[in-house]
mmCIF file of C-alpha atoms in Angstrom:
data_model
loop_
_atom_site.group_PDB
_atom_site.id
_atom_site.type_symbol
_atom_site.label_atom_id
_atom_site.label_comp_id
_atom_site.label_asym_id
_atom_site.label_seq_id
_atom_site.Cartn_x
_atom_site.Cartn_y
_atom_site.Cartn_z
ATOM 1 C CA MET A 158 -13.437 15.585 -0.875
ATOM 2 C CA THR A 159 -16.618 16.737 -2.569
ATOM 3 C CA LEU A 160 -17.419 16.365 -6.237
ATOM 4 C CA ARG A 161 -17.284 19.275 -8.625
ATOM 5 C CA SER A 162 -20.435 20.136 -10.557
ATOM 6 C CA ALA A 163 -18.757 18.920 -13.758
ATOM 7 C CA GLN A 164 -18.112 15.523 -12.147
ATOM 8 C CA ILE A 165 -21.717 15.199 -11.020
ATOM 9 C CA GLU A 166 -22.892 16.089 -14.508
ATOM 10 C CA ALA A 167 -20.503 13.516 -15.995
ATOM 11 C CA PHE A 168 -21.864 10.796 -13.704
ATOM 12 C CA HIS A 169 -25.456 11.444 -14.747
ATOM 13 C CA ARG A 170 -24.477 11.750 -18.420
ATOM 14 C CA ASP A 171 -22.171 8.715 -18.654
ATOM 15 C CA GLY A 172 -23.556 6.429 -15.946
ATOM 16 C CA TYR A 173 -20.227 6.234 -14.133
ATOM 17 C CA LEU A 174 -17.435 8.388 -12.735
ATOM 18 C CA VAL A 175 -13.866 7.541 -11.724
ATOM 19 C CA VAL A 176 -12.764 9.527 -8.666
ATOM 20 C CA GLU A 177 -9.037 9.325 -8.011
ATOM 21 C CA ASP A 178 -7.507 9.975 -4.575
ATOM 22 C CA ALA A 179 -10.929 9.742 -2.946
ATOM 23 C CA LEU A 180 -9.915 7.834 0.191
ATOM 24 C CA ALA A 181 -7.101 8.472 2.649
ATOM 25 C CA ASP A 182 -4.337 5.927 3.224
ATOM 26 C CA ASP A 183 -5.250 5.721 6.915
ATOM 27 C CA THR A 184 -8.834 4.783 6.062
ATOM 28 C CA LEU A 185 -7.753 2.069 3.640
ATOM 29 C CA ASN A 186 -4.956 0.791 5.873
ATOM 30 C CA ALA A 187 -7.339 0.268 8.801
ATOM 31 C CA LEU A 188 -9.643 -1.842 6.656
ATOM 32 C CA THR A 189 -6.798 -3.799 5.070
ATOM 33 C CA ALA A 190 -5.312 -4.541 8.500
ATOM 34 C CA ASP A 191 -8.644 -5.949 9.654
ATOM 35 C CA PHE A 192 -8.897 -8.144 6.556
ATOM 36 C CA GLU A 193 -5.410 -9.423 7.353
ATOM 37 C CA ALA A 194 -6.559 -10.240 10.890
ATOM 38 C CA LEU A 195 -9.635 -12.017 9.531
ATOM 39 C CA ILE A 196 -7.526 -14.013 7.061
ATOM 40 C CA GLU A 197 -5.294 -15.084 9.949
ATOM 41 C CA GLU A 198 -8.379 -16.355 11.797
ATOM 42 C CA ILE A 199 -9.505 -18.244 8.681
ATOM 43 C CA ALA A 200 -6.037 -19.752 8.244
ATOM 44 C CA GLN A 201 -5.917 -20.904 11.857
ATOM 45 C CA ARG A 202 -9.356 -22.499 11.557
ATOM 46 C CA LEU A 203 -8.439 -24.306 8.336
ATOM 47 C CA TYR A 204 -5.218 -25.519 9.903
ATOM 48 C CA ALA A 205 -7.026 -26.796 12.994
ATOM 49 C CA GLU A 206 -9.480 -28.617 10.725
ATOM 50 C CA LYS A 207 -6.502 -30.155 8.849
ATOM 51 C CA ARG A 208 -7.732 -28.674 5.587
ATOM 52 C CA ILE A 209 -4.391 -26.933 5.030
ATOM 53 C CA ASP A 210 -0.862 -27.747 6.182
ATOM 54 C CA ASP A 211 0.724 -24.333 5.636
ATOM 55 C CA LEU A 212 -0.570 -21.110 7.227
ATOM 56 C CA CYS A 213 1.227 -19.016 4.573
ATOM 57 C CA ALA A 214 1.935 -16.591 7.402
ATOM 58 C CA ASP A 215 4.611 -14.679 5.491
ATOM 59 C CA ALA A 216 2.525 -14.196 2.334
ATOM 60 C CA PRO A 217 1.542 -10.585 1.520
ATOM 61 C CA PHE A 218 -2.031 -9.312 1.662
ATOM 62 C CA ASP A 219 -2.471 -9.527 -2.093
ATOM 63 C CA GLN A 220 -1.553 -13.244 -2.193
ATOM 64 C CA ARG A 221 -2.337 -14.994 1.101
ATOM 65 C CA ILE A 222 -6.052 -15.693 0.582
ATOM 66 C CA ALA A 223 -5.251 -17.146 -2.862
ATOM 67 C CA LEU A 224 -2.617 -19.483 -1.404
ATOM 68 C CA LEU A 225 -5.010 -20.598 1.337
ATOM 69 C CA THR A 226 -7.766 -21.185 -1.217
ATOM 70 C CA GLN A 227 -5.371 -23.199 -3.327
ATOM 71 C CA GLN A 228 -4.675 -25.516 -0.390
ATOM 72 C CA ALA A 229 -8.274 -25.731 0.829
ATOM 73 C CA GLY A 230 -9.564 -26.451 -2.673
ATOM 74 C CA GLN A 231 -12.658 -24.289 -2.332
ATOM 75 C CA SER A 232 -13.698 -20.648 -2.231
ATOM 76 C CA LEU A 233 -13.207 -18.780 1.049
ATOM 77 C CA GLN A 234 -14.905 -15.606 -0.146
ATOM 78 C CA ALA A 235 -18.071 -16.080 1.919
ATOM 79 C CA ASP A 236 -16.053 -15.764 5.127
ATOM 80 C CA LEU A 237 -14.770 -12.364 4.017
ATOM 81 C CA SER A 238 -17.971 -10.762 2.750
ATOM 82 C CA PHE A 239 -21.408 -9.757 4.022
ATOM 83 C CA PRO A 240 -23.253 -10.960 6.045
ATOM 84 C CA ASN A 241 -20.604 -13.250 7.554
ATOM 85 C CA ASN A 242 -18.205 -10.335 7.910
ATOM 86 C CA LEU A 243 -19.874 -7.662 10.031
ATOM 87 C CA ARG A 244 -16.717 -6.569 11.819
ATOM 88 C CA ARG A 245 -16.324 -3.132 13.328
ATOM 89 C CA ALA A 246 -13.618 -2.114 10.846
ATOM 90 C CA LEU A 247 -15.989 -2.723 7.932
ATOM 91 C CA TYR A 248 -18.749 -0.697 9.586
ATOM 92 C CA ASP A 249 -16.285 2.150 10.227
ATOM 93 C CA PHE A 250 -15.266 2.077 6.567
ATOM 94 C CA LEU A 251 -18.894 2.258 5.432
ATOM 95 C CA CYS A 252 -19.299 5.362 7.592
ATOM 96 C CA ALA A 253 -16.002 7.021 6.616
ATOM 97 C CA PRO A 254 -16.669 10.765 6.195
ATOM 98 C CA GLU A 255 -14.660 11.103 2.965
ATOM 99 C CA LEU A 256 -16.674 8.284 1.396
ATOM 100 C CA LEU A 257 -20.009 9.693 2.556
ATOM 101 C CA ASP A 258 -19.074 13.168 1.275
ATOM 102 C CA ILE A 259 -18.736 11.773 -2.251
ATOM 103 C CA VAL A 260 -21.814 9.564 -2.062
ATOM 104 C CA GLY A 261 -23.886 12.429 -0.690
ATOM 105 C CA ASP A 262 -23.087 14.554 -3.724
ATOM 106 C CA ILE A 263 -24.995 11.986 -5.804
ATOM 107 C CA VAL A 264 -27.778 10.604 -3.589
ATOM 108 C CA GLY A 265 -28.341 13.621 -1.334
ATOM 109 C CA PRO A 266 -28.016 14.274 2.402
ATOM 110 C CA GLU A 267 -30.088 11.274 3.561
ATOM 111 C CA ILE A 268 -27.571 8.494 2.885
ATOM 112 C CA PHE A 269 -28.607 4.862 3.266
ATOM 113 C CA CYS A 270 -25.953 2.176 2.981
ATOM 114 C CA ASN A 271 -27.866 -0.403 0.943
ATOM 115 C CA PRO A 272 -27.552 -4.000 2.236
ATOM 116 C CA THR A 273 -26.555 -5.305 -1.209
ATOM 117 C CA GLN A 274 -22.822 -5.233 -0.499
ATOM 118 C CA HIS A 275 -19.882 -7.449 -1.456
ATOM 119 C CA VAL A 276 -16.234 -7.940 -0.601
ATOM 120 C CA ARG A 277 -14.466 -9.408 -3.620
ATOM 121 C CA PRO A 278 -10.995 -10.932 -3.467
ATOM 122 C CA LYS A 279 -10.640 -11.797 -7.154
ATOM 123 C CA LEU A 280 -8.050 -14.563 -7.258
ATOM 124 C CA PRO A 281 -5.385 -14.916 -9.948
ATOM 125 C CA GLU A 282 -6.392 -17.493 -12.527
ATOM 126 C CA ALA A 283 -2.922 -19.013 -12.261
ATOM 127 C CA LEU A 284 -3.370 -19.758 -8.535
ATOM 128 C CA LEU A 285 -6.815 -21.349 -8.654
ATOM 129 C CA PRO A 286 -6.856 -24.923 -7.322
ATOM 130 C CA ALA A 287 -7.677 -27.871 -9.517
ATOM 131 C CA GLY A 288 -11.415 -28.313 -9.864
ATOM 132 C CA PHE A 289 -12.146 -24.787 -8.633
ATOM 133 C CA ASP A 290 -15.379 -23.381 -10.068
ATOM 134 C CA HIS A 291 -14.080 -20.578 -12.283
ATOM 135 C CA TRP A 292 -17.541 -19.044 -12.410
ATOM 136 C CA ILE A 293 -17.029 -17.911 -8.809
ATOM 137 C CA GLN A 294 -14.361 -15.616 -10.245
ATOM 138 C CA GLN A 295 -16.403 -14.225 -13.091
ATOM 139 C CA SER A 296 -18.509 -11.115 -13.237
ATOM 140 C CA PRO A 297 -20.295 -11.146 -16.600
ATOM 141 C CA PHE A 298 -22.121 -8.067 -17.812
ATOM 142 C CA HIS A 299 -25.002 -7.142 -15.550
ATOM 143 C CA GLN A 300 -26.857 -4.171 -14.058
ATOM 144 C CA ASP A 301 -26.840 -3.818 -10.289
ATOM 145 C CA ALA A 302 -30.464 -2.650 -10.341
ATOM 146 C CA ALA A 303 -31.514 -6.004 -11.792
ATOM 147 C CA VAL A 304 -31.031 -7.859 -8.507
ATOM 148 C CA LEU A 305 -33.174 -5.466 -6.499
ATOM 149 C CA LEU A 306 -36.892 -5.778 -5.936
ATOM 150 C CA PRO A 307 -39.060 -3.848 -8.415
ATOM 151 C CA GLU A 308 -40.035 -1.498 -5.565
ATOM 152 C CA ALA A 309 -36.622 0.164 -6.081
ATOM 153 C CA ASP A 310 -36.980 0.702 -9.836
ATOM 154 C CA ASP A 311 -37.424 4.441 -9.305
ATOM 155 C CA THR A 312 -34.656 4.691 -6.695
ATOM 156 C CA LEU A 313 -31.229 5.876 -7.780
ATOM 157 C CA VAL A 314 -29.023 3.165 -6.276
ATOM 158 C CA VAL A 315 -25.358 4.057 -6.726
ATOM 159 C CA THR A 316 -22.479 1.607 -6.423
ATOM 160 C CA THR A 317 -19.070 2.655 -5.164
ATOM 161 C CA TRP A 318 -16.577 0.136 -6.543
ATOM 162 C CA ILE A 319 -13.492 0.491 -4.378
ATOM 163 C CA PRO A 320 -10.228 -1.368 -5.084
ATOM 164 C CA LEU A 321 -7.966 -2.034 -2.107
ATOM 165 C CA VAL A 322 -5.025 -2.582 -4.472
ATOM 166 C CA ASP A 323 -4.245 -0.926 -7.800
ATOM 167 C CA ALA A 324 -6.764 -2.358 -10.291
ATOM 168 C CA ASP A 325 -5.841 -2.639 -13.947
ATOM 169 C CA VAL A 326 -6.563 -4.690 -17.044
ATOM 170 C CA ASP A 327 -4.131 -7.424 -15.951
ATOM 171 C CA ASN A 328 -5.657 -8.115 -12.544
ATOM 172 C CA GLY A 329 -9.302 -7.794 -13.536
ATOM 173 C CA THR A 330 -10.579 -4.260 -13.196
ATOM 174 C CA LEU A 331 -14.093 -3.182 -14.172
ATOM 175 C CA HIS A 332 -15.236 -2.687 -17.740
ATOM 176 C CA LEU A 333 -18.546 -1.143 -18.709
ATOM 177 C CA PHE A 334 -20.714 0.372 -21.417
ATOM 178 C CA PRO A 335 -20.939 4.149 -20.903
ATOM 179 C CA ARG A 336 -24.191 6.028 -21.484
ATOM 180 C CA CYS A 337 -26.310 2.863 -21.479
ATOM 181 C CA HIS A 338 -28.115 3.560 -18.207
ATOM 182 C CA GLN A 339 -31.087 5.653 -19.293
ATOM 183 C CA GLY A 340 -33.459 2.941 -20.503
ATOM 184 C CA ASP A 341 -35.310 0.125 -18.812
ATOM 185 C CA ILE A 342 -33.620 -2.533 -16.736
ATOM 186 C CA LEU A 343 -32.554 -5.182 -19.226
ATOM 187 C CA ARG A 344 -33.712 -8.773 -18.997
ATOM 188 C CA HIS A 345 -31.213 -10.916 -17.090
ATOM 189 C CA VAL A 346 -30.830 -14.697 -17.323
ATOM 190 C CA ARG A 347 -29.392 -17.290 -15.000
ATOM 191 C CA CYS A 348 -25.755 -18.271 -15.384
ATOM 192 C CA PRO A 349 -23.354 -20.209 -13.109
ATOM 193 C CA TYR A 350 -22.195 -16.885 -11.637
ATOM 194 C CA GLY A 351 -25.733 -15.808 -10.812
ATOM 195 C CA TRP A 352 -27.381 -13.393 -13.244
ATOM 196 C CA THR A 353 -26.188 -11.806 -16.453
ATOM 197 C CA ILE A 354 -27.770 -9.643 -19.141
ATOM 198 C CA ASP A 355 -29.489 -11.711 -21.804
ATOM 199 C CA PRO A 356 -26.718 -12.087 -24.437
ATOM 200 C CA GLN A 357 -29.060 -10.758 -27.113
ATOM 201 C CA LEU A 358 -29.467 -7.520 -25.154
ATOM 202 C CA VAL A 359 -25.846 -6.747 -24.242
ATOM 203 C CA PRO A 360 -24.942 -3.341 -25.729
ATOM 204 C CA THR A 361 -22.932 -3.423 -28.921
ATOM 205 C CA GLY A 362 -19.417 -2.080 -29.277
ATOM 206 C CA ASN A 363 -16.364 -2.442 -27.092
ATOM 207 C CA PRO A 364 -16.731 -1.955 -23.335
ATOM 208 C CA LEU A 365 -14.526 0.591 -21.618
ATOM 209 C CA ALA A 366 -11.956 -0.745 -19.131
ATOM 210 C CA LEU A 367 -11.400 1.417 -16.037
ATOM 211 C CA PRO A 368 -7.984 1.163 -14.354
ATOM 212 C CA VAL A 369 -8.248 2.597 -10.818
ATOM 213 C CA ARG A 370 -5.396 3.137 -8.384
ATOM 214 C CA ARG A 371 -5.695 2.276 -4.701
ATOM 215 C CA GLY A 372 -7.343 5.268 -3.043
ATOM 216 C CA GLY A 373 -9.657 5.868 -5.984
ATOM 217 C CA LEU A 374 -13.155 4.582 -6.621
ATOM 218 C CA VAL A 375 -15.741 4.216 -9.355
ATOM 219 C CA LEU A 376 -19.282 5.545 -8.983
ATOM 220 C CA LEU A 377 -21.704 3.387 -10.977
ATOM 221 C CA HIS A 378 -25.328 4.070 -11.828
ATOM 222 C CA GLY A 379 -27.469 1.046 -10.966
ATOM 223 C CA ARG A 380 -28.450 0.544 -14.619
ATOM 224 C CA THR A 381 -24.979 0.810 -16.149
ATOM 225 C CA PRO A 382 -24.045 -2.541 -17.758
ATOM 226 C CA HIS A 383 -20.717 -3.625 -16.346
ATOM 227 C CA GLY A 384 -18.590 -6.611 -15.417
ATOM 228 C CA SER A 385 -14.980 -7.358 -14.633
ATOM 229 C CA LEU A 386 -12.071 -8.768 -16.566
ATOM 230 C CA PRO A 387 -10.254 -12.021 -15.651
ATOM 231 C CA ASN A 388 -7.381 -11.738 -13.197
ATOM 232 C CA ARG A 389 -4.332 -12.667 -15.293
ATOM 233 C CA SER A 390 -1.837 -11.347 -12.747
ATOM 234 C CA ASN A 391 -0.116 -13.166 -9.887
ATOM 235 C CA ALA A 392 -1.878 -11.248 -7.092
ATOM 236 C CA VAL A 393 -5.392 -10.951 -5.669
ATOM 237 C CA ARG A 394 -7.463 -8.017 -6.884
ATOM 238 C CA TRP A 395 -9.237 -6.925 -3.712
ATOM 239 C CA SER A 396 -12.291 -4.704 -4.088
ATOM 240 C CA LEU A 397 -15.575 -3.771 -2.437
ATOM 241 C CA ASP A 398 -18.968 -3.197 -4.070
ATOM 242 C CA LEU A 399 -20.884 -0.850 -1.793
ATOM 243 C CA ARG A 400 -24.327 0.459 -2.723
ATOM 244 C CA TRP A 401 -26.111 3.598 -1.584
ATOM 245 C CA ASN A 402 -29.439 5.322 -1.998
ATOM 246 C CA ASP A 403 -31.573 8.118 -0.592
ATOM 247 C CA ALA A 404 -32.754 6.809 2.778
ATOM 248 C CA ARG A 405 -36.285 8.063 2.101
ATOM 249 C CA LYS A 406 -36.720 5.726 -0.885
ATOM 250 C CA PRO A 407 -37.049 1.925 -1.216
ATOM 251 C CA CYS A 408 -33.695 0.156 -1.218
ATOM 252 C CA GLY A 409 -34.859 -3.012 -2.969
ATOM 253 C CA ARG A 410 -33.623 -5.526 -0.411
ATOM 254 C CA PRO A 411 -35.474 -6.419 2.830
ATOM 255 C CA LEU A 412 -32.219 -6.753 4.753
ATOM 256 C CA PRO A 413 -30.455 -4.521 7.299
ATOM 257 C CA GLY A 414 -28.685 -1.480 5.943
ATOM 258 C CA ILE A 415 -27.157 1.519 7.650
ATOM 259 C CA LEU A 416 -28.516 5.026 7.888
ATOM 260 C CA ALA A 417 -25.025 6.412 7.449
ATOM 261 C CA ARG A 418 -25.745 10.157 7.428
ATOM 262 C CA SER A 419 -28.959 12.053 8.013
ATOM 263 C CA GLN A 420 -30.357 15.468 8.799
ATOM 264 C CA MET A 421 -33.629 13.923 9.957
ATOM 265 C CA GLY A 422 -32.661 11.159 12.372
ATOM 266 C CA ALA A 423 -29.821 9.499 14.246
ATOM 267 C CA PRO A 424 -27.477 7.355 12.122
ATOM 268 C CA THR A 425 -27.435 3.601 12.680
ATOM 269 C CA THR A 426 -24.917 2.591 15.337
ATOM 270 C CA TYR A 427 -22.680 -0.435 15.036
ATOM 271 C CA ALA A 428 -24.594 -2.214 17.806
ATOM 272 C CA GLN A 429 -27.912 -1.563 16.045
ATOM 273 C CA TRP A 430 -26.537 -2.878 12.750
ATOM 274 C CA LEU A 431 -25.341 -6.102 14.375
ATOM 275 C CA GLU A 432 -28.620 -6.628 16.185
ATOM 276 C CA ALA A 433 -30.603 -6.016 12.994
ATOM 277 C CA TRP A 434 -28.620 -8.711 11.200
ATOM 278 C CA ARG A 435 -29.077 -11.130 14.101
ATOM 279 C CA ALA A 436 -32.831 -10.594 13.924
ATOM 280 C CA ALA A 437 -33.050 -10.701 10.138
ATOM 281 C CA ASN A 438 -33.773 -13.600 7.892
ATOM 282 C CA ALA A 439 -30.332 -13.526 6.297
ATOM 283 C CA ASP A 440 -31.514 -14.280 2.787
ATOM 284 C CA THR A 441 -28.965 -12.616 0.533
ATOM 285 C CA CYS A 442 -30.005 -14.275 -2.732
ATOM 286 C CA PRO A 443 -30.280 -11.941 -5.730
ATOM 287 C CA ARG A 444 -33.850 -10.841 -6.291
ATOM 288 C CA ALA A 445 -33.857 -11.004 -10.073
ATOM 289 C CA PHE A 446 -36.136 -14.038 -9.970
ATOM 290 C CA TYR A 447 -38.936 -11.702 -8.889
ATOM 291 C CA ARG A 448 -38.558 -9.931 -12.207
ATOM 292 C CA TRP A 449 -38.015 -12.727 -14.749
ATOM 293 C CA PRO A 450 -38.990 -16.407 -14.795
ATOM 294 C CA THR A 451 -36.097 -18.838 -14.500
ATOM 295 C CA ASN A 452 -37.482 -21.621 -16.672
#
């Protein structure tokens, strides 16, 4: 799939674009199957460590990690996301041609998969264990560009927000402020989640919620204020935040990315990506503290 000119214009005008039916079932199924395999490994490790007494082996994909978290009493998200999860299936997904076709319509033919990536299994509030830090679940209003180094201020960094299950208001889909991406990067302040827009600077009015079916995605401009709603359902809202920019421009994070498609050089292989992460100082902390003091 490639974007129509009207869709590209809408993205630049509104700061976001919902693209339905963007990804094939086979592409999504391969990634979901690998997450299921990874969850099985996590469950076996927790069981061996006597931190759980039930593997929840029969639980479906959209519930099992929540049930394991409930038993373990702490977040398991770090095991599922970058840089701990650098599995081949995730690399293959990042390089999926149908995804790169869409991204390329926005950032151009030199596509760099920015290292600021996240896998987010947003757990149902009803299944959180006692004492669980609810802030881990939250995503207050923020701009993705705010956690990049200032060197990337002039780089168009685009997020593809990709749900692996149908995302709606009940299970915590995105909500955002359209057409608020043209000005400066807003001041962000520390919060238990990480960083959020200074409450005095959050745009006025009601944010727009964006239900997205599995197979669709949201393109987000790096300066569009957005967050996510609480998960009030009984299932995990699985999603990925993947960021992209023109490979010829600063990416804003001194960590390994992927040259996913290029007319000028050879794309990054899986082996090269793994080796780059092994050699890197794996500091994945948000970089907003370079922009604003924290005291």
